């Protein structure tokens, strides 16, 4: 019974404290969806552009898919199965290392947002993967140089290189589209969010990311995932409550503790305990009265 009450408590706190991340993204103001490389073109050369409307629909269609069993190489050339990331929320984005404008900017902005997120939620709570789609040029060595050049050193962030033969299937699986142009690649600015069960649940678009863009839906993914059997349930629930009670402050761009949520939690816990007490007393009184009824 206590386990059920704790589960109900956590669900109620989630409902009261966290915004719904099933909101209609298409209706909201959308950030810059597509990265368009800026290059010097000859007057007789036309730049092929990605159809943003079709690319957005293609991207949204990936929501609900289960993470495929793709095998890629990490920065040291070791094989990594994407399925190994199940069990924790996962962020996935696609880059190409020859990009000197959008990809570095997006990567740096992503790092800034995630540095604060890691400090609040912990690096062991979720993972990030950047995949180089320009093969064979985005090799493990090229990705290692890219991550070193832009100072990506978060412990839960990996860079992966797919074989050329699986690039089309891999990118389509995540709803990512790109077109080669004379100036580079025209591609979606997209971060894919995958839950702990390995299902794609959201696409986040843009070049500039804040902790609010990523951490708020991450909070829901982390606190809503199943508690691993090797983890103490009560301790884990308290840690998740701590995460829920951390709220984003747009003025400072950082997270702070909202103590009012702790009072809400304490009040709800008191109510649950009182209801348990009444239920036990009612059950005992029924047992005492049962013989008299005979």
CSV table of C-alpha atoms in Angstrom, one decimal:
chain,number,residue,atom,x,y,z
A,1,UNK,CA,0.0,0.0,0.0
A,2,UNK,CA,2.8,2.4,0.9
A,3,UNK,CA,4.4,1.8,-2.5
A,4,UNK,CA,1.2,2.7,-4.2
A,5,UNK,CA,0.8,5.8,-2.1
A,6,UNK,CA,4.3,6.9,-2.9
A,7,UNK,CA,3.6,6.3,-6.6
A,8,UNK,CA,0.4,8.4,-6.4
A,9,UNK,CA,2.3,11.1,-4.5
A,10,UNK,CA,5.0,11.4,-7.2
A,11,UNK,CA,2.4,11.4,-10.0
A,12,UNK,CA,0.5,14.2,-8.3
A,13,UNK,CA,3.6,16.3,-7.8
A,14,UNK,CA,4.4,15.8,-11.5
A,15,UNK,CA,0.9,16.9,-12.4
A,16,UNK,CA,1.0,20.0,-10.3
A,17,UNK,CA,4.6,21.1,-10.8
A,18,UNK,CA,5.6,20.2,-14.4
A,19,UNK,CA,4.2,21.5,-17.6
A,20,UNK,CA,2.8,19.0,-20.1
A,21,UNK,CA,5.2,18.2,-22.8
A,22,UNK,CA,2.5,16.8,-25.1
A,23,UNK,CA,1.7,20.4,-26.1
A,24,UNK,CA,1.3,21.1,-29.8
A,25,UNK,CA,4.7,22.2,-31.0
A,26,UNK,CA,3.4,23.1,-34.4
A,27,UNK,CA,1.1,25.8,-32.9
A,28,UNK,CA,3.9,27.4,-30.9
A,29,UNK,CA,6.4,29.9,-32.2
A,30,UNK,CA,9.0,27.8,-33.9
A,31,UNK,CA,12.7,28.6,-33.7
A,32,UNK,CA,15.0,28.4,-36.7
A,33,UNK,CA,14.2,25.0,-38.1
A,34,UNK,CA,16.7,24.6,-40.9
A,35,UNK,CA,20.5,25.2,-41.1
A,36,UNK,CA,21.5,26.7,-44.4
A,37,UNK,CA,25.2,26.9,-45.1
A,38,UNK,CA,26.5,30.3,-46.3
A,39,UNK,CA,29.0,29.8,-49.1
A,40,UNK,CA,30.2,31.7,-52.1
A,41,UNK,CA,28.3,30.3,-55.2
A,42,UNK,CA,28.9,31.0,-58.9
A,43,UNK,CA,26.2,33.1,-60.6
A,44,UNK,CA,25.1,30.1,-62.7
A,45,UNK,CA,24.8,27.8,-59.7
A,46,UNK,CA,21.5,27.3,-57.8
A,47,UNK,CA,21.5,26.3,-54.1
A,48,UNK,CA,19.2,23.4,-53.5
A,49,UNK,CA,17.1,24.0,-50.3
A,50,UNK,CA,15.5,21.7,-47.9
A,51,UNK,CA,11.6,21.9,-48.0
A,52,UNK,CA,11.1,23.0,-44.4
A,53,UNK,CA,7.4,22.0,-44.3
A,54,UNK,CA,8.0,18.5,-45.6
A,55,UNK,CA,11.1,18.1,-43.4
A,56,UNK,CA,9.2,19.2,-40.3
A,57,UNK,CA,6.4,16.7,-41.0
A,58,UNK,CA,9.0,14.0,-41.6
A,59,UNK,CA,10.6,14.8,-38.3
A,60,UNK,CA,7.4,14.8,-36.4
A,61,UNK,CA,6.5,11.4,-37.9
A,62,UNK,CA,9.4,9.8,-36.0
A,63,UNK,CA,7.8,10.5,-32.6
A,64,UNK,CA,6.6,7.2,-31.2
A,65,UNK,CA,9.3,5.0,-32.8
A,66,UNK,CA,11.4,2.7,-30.7
A,67,UNK,CA,15.1,3.1,-30.8
A,68,UNK,CA,16.6,0.9,-33.5
A,69,UNK,CA,19.5,-1.5,-33.0
A,70,UNK,CA,22.1,0.5,-34.9
A,71,UNK,CA,25.8,0.0,-34.3
A,72,UNK,CA,28.1,2.9,-34.6
A,73,UNK,CA,31.7,3.7,-33.6
A,74,UNK,CA,32.7,6.0,-30.8
A,75,UNK,CA,35.6,8.5,-30.9
A,76,UNK,CA,38.1,5.7,-30.1
A,77,UNK,CA,36.7,3.5,-32.9
A,78,UNK,CA,34.9,1.1,-30.5
A,79,UNK,CA,31.5,-0.3,-31.6
A,80,UNK,CA,28.5,1.1,-29.7
A,81,UNK,CA,24.9,-0.2,-30.0
A,82,UNK,CA,22.3,2.5,-29.6
A,83,UNK,CA,20.2,0.1,-27.7
A,84,UNK,CA,22.7,0.2,-24.8
A,85,UNK,CA,21.4,3.7,-24.0
A,86,UNK,CA,18.0,2.3,-23.0
A,87,UNK,CA,17.2,2.7,-19.3
A,88,UNK,CA,17.9,6.4,-19.2
A,89,UNK,CA,16.5,9.4,-21.3
A,90,UNK,CA,18.7,10.1,-24.3
A,91,UNK,CA,19.2,13.2,-26.4
A,92,UNK,CA,20.3,12.7,-30.1
A,93,UNK,CA,21.5,15.3,-32.6
A,94,UNK,CA,23.2,15.1,-36.0
A,95,UNK,CA,26.2,17.2,-37.0
A,96,UNK,CA,28.9,17.2,-39.7
A,97,UNK,CA,32.4,18.1,-38.7
A,98,UNK,CA,33.2,20.2,-41.8
A,99,UNK,CA,30.5,22.7,-40.8
A,100,UNK,CA,32.1,25.9,-39.5
A,101,UNK,CA,28.9,27.9,-38.7
A,102,UNK,CA,25.7,26.2,-37.6
A,103,UNK,CA,26.9,22.9,-36.2
A,104,UNK,CA,29.6,24.4,-33.9
A,105,UNK,CA,27.1,27.1,-32.8
A,106,UNK,CA,24.4,24.5,-32.1
A,107,UNK,CA,26.9,22.3,-30.3
A,108,UNK,CA,28.1,25.1,-28.0
A,109,UNK,CA,24.6,26.2,-27.2
A,110,UNK,CA,23.6,22.7,-26.4
A,111,UNK,CA,26.6,22.3,-24.1
A,112,UNK,CA,25.7,25.5,-22.3
A,113,UNK,CA,22.1,24.4,-21.7
A,114,UNK,CA,23.2,20.9,-20.6
A,115,UNK,CA,25.9,22.0,-18.2
A,116,UNK,CA,23.3,23.5,-16.0
A,117,UNK,CA,21.0,20.6,-16.5
A,118,UNK,CA,23.7,18.1,-15.5
A,119,UNK,CA,24.4,20.2,-12.3
A,120,UNK,CA,20.8,19.9,-11.3
A,121,UNK,CA,19.9,16.4,-12.4
A,122,UNK,CA,23.2,14.6,-12.4
A,123,UNK,CA,25.2,13.3,-15.4
A,124,UNK,CA,24.1,9.7,-14.5
A,125,UNK,CA,20.5,10.5,-15.1
A,126,UNK,CA,20.6,10.9,-19.0
A,127,UNK,CA,22.9,10.6,-22.0
A,128,UNK,CA,23.6,12.8,-25.1
A,129,UNK,CA,24.8,11.5,-28.4
A,130,UNK,CA,26.0,13.5,-31.4
A,131,UNK,CA,26.1,11.6,-34.7
A,132,UNK,CA,28.2,12.6,-37.7
A,133,UNK,CA,26.1,12.1,-40.8
A,134,UNK,CA,28.6,13.2,-43.5
A,135,UNK,CA,30.3,9.8,-44.2
A,136,UNK,CA,33.0,8.8,-44.7
A,137,UNK,CA,34.4,12.2,-43.6
A,138,UNK,CA,32.8,12.2,-40.1
A,139,UNK,CA,35.1,9.4,-38.9
A,140,UNK,CA,35.8,8.7,-35.2
A,141,UNK,CA,39.0,10.7,-35.4
A,142,UNK,CA,37.2,13.7,-37.0
A,143,UNK,CA,34.5,13.6,-34.3
A,144,UNK,CA,37.2,13.4,-31.6
A,145,UNK,CA,38.9,16.5,-33.1
A,146,UNK,CA,35.5,18.3,-33.3
A,147,UNK,CA,34.6,17.6,-29.7
A,148,UNK,CA,38.1,18.6,-28.5
A,149,UNK,CA,38.1,21.8,-30.6
A,150,UNK,CA,34.7,23.0,-29.1
A,151,UNK,CA,35.5,21.8,-25.6
A,152,UNK,CA,32.8,19.1,-25.2
A,153,UNK,CA,33.8,17.3,-22.0
A,154,UNK,CA,30.5,16.4,-20.3
A,155,UNK,CA,30.9,12.8,-19.0
A,156,UNK,CA,27.5,11.7,-20.4
A,157,UNK,CA,28.0,13.1,-24.0
A,158,UNK,CA,29.3,10.8,-26.7
A,159,UNK,CA,30.1,11.4,-30.4
A,160,UNK,CA,29.3,8.5,-32.8
A,161,UNK,CA,30.2,7.7,-36.4
A,162,UNK,CA,27.9,5.4,-38.5
A,163,UNK,CA,29.0,3.3,-41.4
A,164,UNK,CA,28.2,5.0,-44.8
A,165,UNK,CA,25.8,2.1,-45.6
A,166,UNK,CA,23.4,2.9,-42.6
A,167,UNK,CA,23.4,6.7,-42.7
A,168,UNK,CA,20.1,6.9,-44.7
A,169,UNK,CA,18.3,4.4,-42.5
A,170,UNK,CA,19.7,5.9,-39.3
A,171,UNK,CA,18.8,9.5,-40.1
A,172,UNK,CA,15.3,8.5,-41.4
A,173,UNK,CA,14.7,6.6,-38.2
A,174,UNK,CA,15.2,9.8,-36.2
A,175,UNK,CA,13.3,11.9,-38.7
A,176,UNK,CA,16.4,13.9,-39.6
A,177,UNK,CA,16.7,15.2,-43.2
A,178,UNK,CA,19.6,16.8,-45.0
A,179,UNK,CA,20.5,17.8,-48.5
A,180,UNK,CA,24.0,18.2,-49.9
A,181,UNK,CA,24.6,21.6,-51.5
A,182,UNK,CA,27.5,23.4,-53.1
A,183,UNK,CA,28.1,25.2,-49.8
A,184,UNK,CA,27.8,22.2,-47.4
A,185,UNK,CA,24.5,20.7,-46.1
A,186,UNK,CA,21.1,22.1,-45.7
A,187,UNK,CA,19.7,20.2,-42.7
A,188,UNK,CA,17.3,20.3,-39.8
A,189,UNK,CA,18.3,21.9,-36.5
A,190,UNK,CA,17.0,19.1,-34.4
A,191,UNK,CA,17.5,17.4,-31.0
A,192,UNK,CA,15.6,14.2,-30.6
A,193,UNK,CA,14.4,13.2,-27.1
A,194,UNK,CA,14.2,9.5,-26.3
A,195,UNK,CA,12.7,8.1,-23.1
A,196,UNK,CA,14.1,5.4,-20.9
A,197,UNK,CA,12.2,2.8,-22.7
A,198,UNK,CA,13.9,3.7,-26.0
A,199,UNK,CA,10.9,5.5,-27.6
A,200,UNK,CA,11.2,8.8,-29.4
A,201,UNK,CA,8.9,11.2,-27.6
A,202,UNK,CA,9.8,14.7,-28.7
A,203,UNK,CA,11.8,16.8,-31.3
A,204,UNK,CA,13.3,20.1,-30.2
A,205,UNK,CA,14.3,22.6,-32.9
A,206,UNK,CA,16.6,25.6,-33.2
A,207,UNK,CA,20.2,26.8,-32.9
A,208,UNK,CA,19.9,28.3,-29.5
A,209,UNK,CA,18.9,26.0,-26.6
A,210,UNK,CA,18.3,27.0,-23.0
A,211,UNK,CA,18.1,24.8,-19.9
A,212,UNK,CA,14.3,25.4,-20.0
A,213,UNK,CA,14.1,24.0,-23.6
A,214,UNK,CA,15.7,20.7,-22.6
A,215,UNK,CA,15.6,20.3,-18.8
A,216,UNK,CA,11.9,20.7,-18.4
A,217,UNK,CA,10.9,17.8,-20.7
A,218,UNK,CA,14.0,15.9,-19.3
A,219,UNK,CA,12.6,16.3,-15.8
A,220,UNK,CA,9.4,14.5,-16.9
A,221,UNK,CA,11.3,11.8,-18.6
A,222,UNK,CA,13.6,11.2,-15.6
A,223,UNK,CA,10.9,11.3,-12.9
A,224,UNK,CA,8.4,9.3,-15.0
A,225,UNK,CA,10.7,6.4,-15.8
A,226,UNK,CA,10.6,3.1,-13.9
A,227,UNK,CA,12.9,2.9,-10.8
A,228,UNK,CA,15.7,0.4,-11.5
A,229,UNK,CA,15.4,-2.7,-9.2
A,230,UNK,CA,19.0,-2.2,-7.9
A,231,UNK,CA,18.1,1.3,-6.6
A,232,UNK,CA,16.5,2.1,-3.3
A,233,UNK,CA,12.9,3.1,-4.0
A,234,UNK,CA,12.4,5.6,-1.2
A,235,UNK,CA,15.8,7.3,-1.8
A,236,UNK,CA,15.2,7.4,-5.5
A,237,UNK,CA,11.7,8.9,-5.1
A,238,UNK,CA,13.2,11.6,-2.8
A,239,UNK,CA,15.8,12.4,-5.4
A,240,UNK,CA,13.2,12.7,-8.1
A,241,UNK,CA,11.1,15.0,-5.9
A,242,UNK,CA,14.3,17.2,-5.5
A,243,UNK,CA,14.6,17.4,-9.3
A,244,UNK,CA,10.9,18.3,-9.6
A,245,UNK,CA,11.3,21.1,-7.0
A,246,UNK,CA,14.2,22.6,-9.1
A,247,UNK,CA,12.6,25.3,-11.3
A,248,UNK,CA,14.2,27.3,-14.2
A,249,UNK,CA,14.7,31.0,-13.6
A,250,UNK,CA,14.7,32.8,-16.9
A,251,UNK,CA,16.2,35.9,-15.3
A,252,UNK,CA,19.4,34.1,-14.3
A,253,UNK,CA,19.3,31.3,-16.9
A,254,UNK,CA,19.8,28.8,-14.0
A,255,UNK,CA,17.8,26.5,-11.8
A,256,UNK,CA,16.8,27.3,-8.2
A,257,UNK,CA,14.9,25.3,-5.6
A,258,UNK,CA,11.2,26.1,-5.3
A,259,UNK,CA,10.5,25.4,-1.6
A,260,UNK,CA,6.8,25.9,-2.1
A,261,UNK,CA,6.7,22.6,-3.9
A,262,UNK,CA,8.3,21.0,-0.8
A,263,UNK,CA,5.5,22.3,1.3
A,264,UNK,CA,3.0,21.0,-1.3
A,265,UNK,CA,4.8,17.6,-1.1
A,266,UNK,CA,4.7,17.6,2.7
A,267,UNK,CA,1.0,18.5,2.7
A,268,UNK,CA,0.1,15.8,0.3
A,269,UNK,CA,2.2,13.3,2.2
A,270,UNK,CA,0.4,14.3,5.4
A,271,UNK,CA,-3.0,13.8,3.7
A,272,UNK,CA,-2.0,10.4,2.4
A,273,UNK,CA,-0.8,9.2,5.8
A,274,UNK,CA,-4.0,10.5,7.4
A,275,UNK,CA,-6.1,8.5,4.8
A,276,UNK,CA,-4.0,5.4,5.5
A,277,UNK,CA,-4.6,5.9,9.2
A,278,UNK,CA,-8.4,6.2,8.7
A,279,UNK,CA,-8.4,3.2,6.5
A,280,UNK,CA,-6.6,1.1,9.1
A,281,UNK,CA,-8.9,2.2,11.9
A,282,UNK,CA,-11.9,1.5,9.7
A,283,UNK,CA,-10.6,-2.0,8.9
A,284,UNK,CA,-9.9,-2.7,12.6
A,285,UNK,CA,-13.4,-1.5,13.7
A,286,UNK,CA,-15.0,-3.7,11.1
A,287,UNK,CA,-13.1,-6.7,12.4
A,288,UNK,CA,-14.2,-6.0,16.0
A,289,UNK,CA,-17.8,-5.6,15.0
A,290,UNK,CA,-17.9,-8.8,12.9
A,291,UNK,CA,-18.4,-11.3,15.8
A,292,UNK,CA,-21.1,-9.2,17.3
A,293,UNK,CA,-23.1,-9.3,14.1
A,294,UNK,CA,-23.3,-13.1,14.4
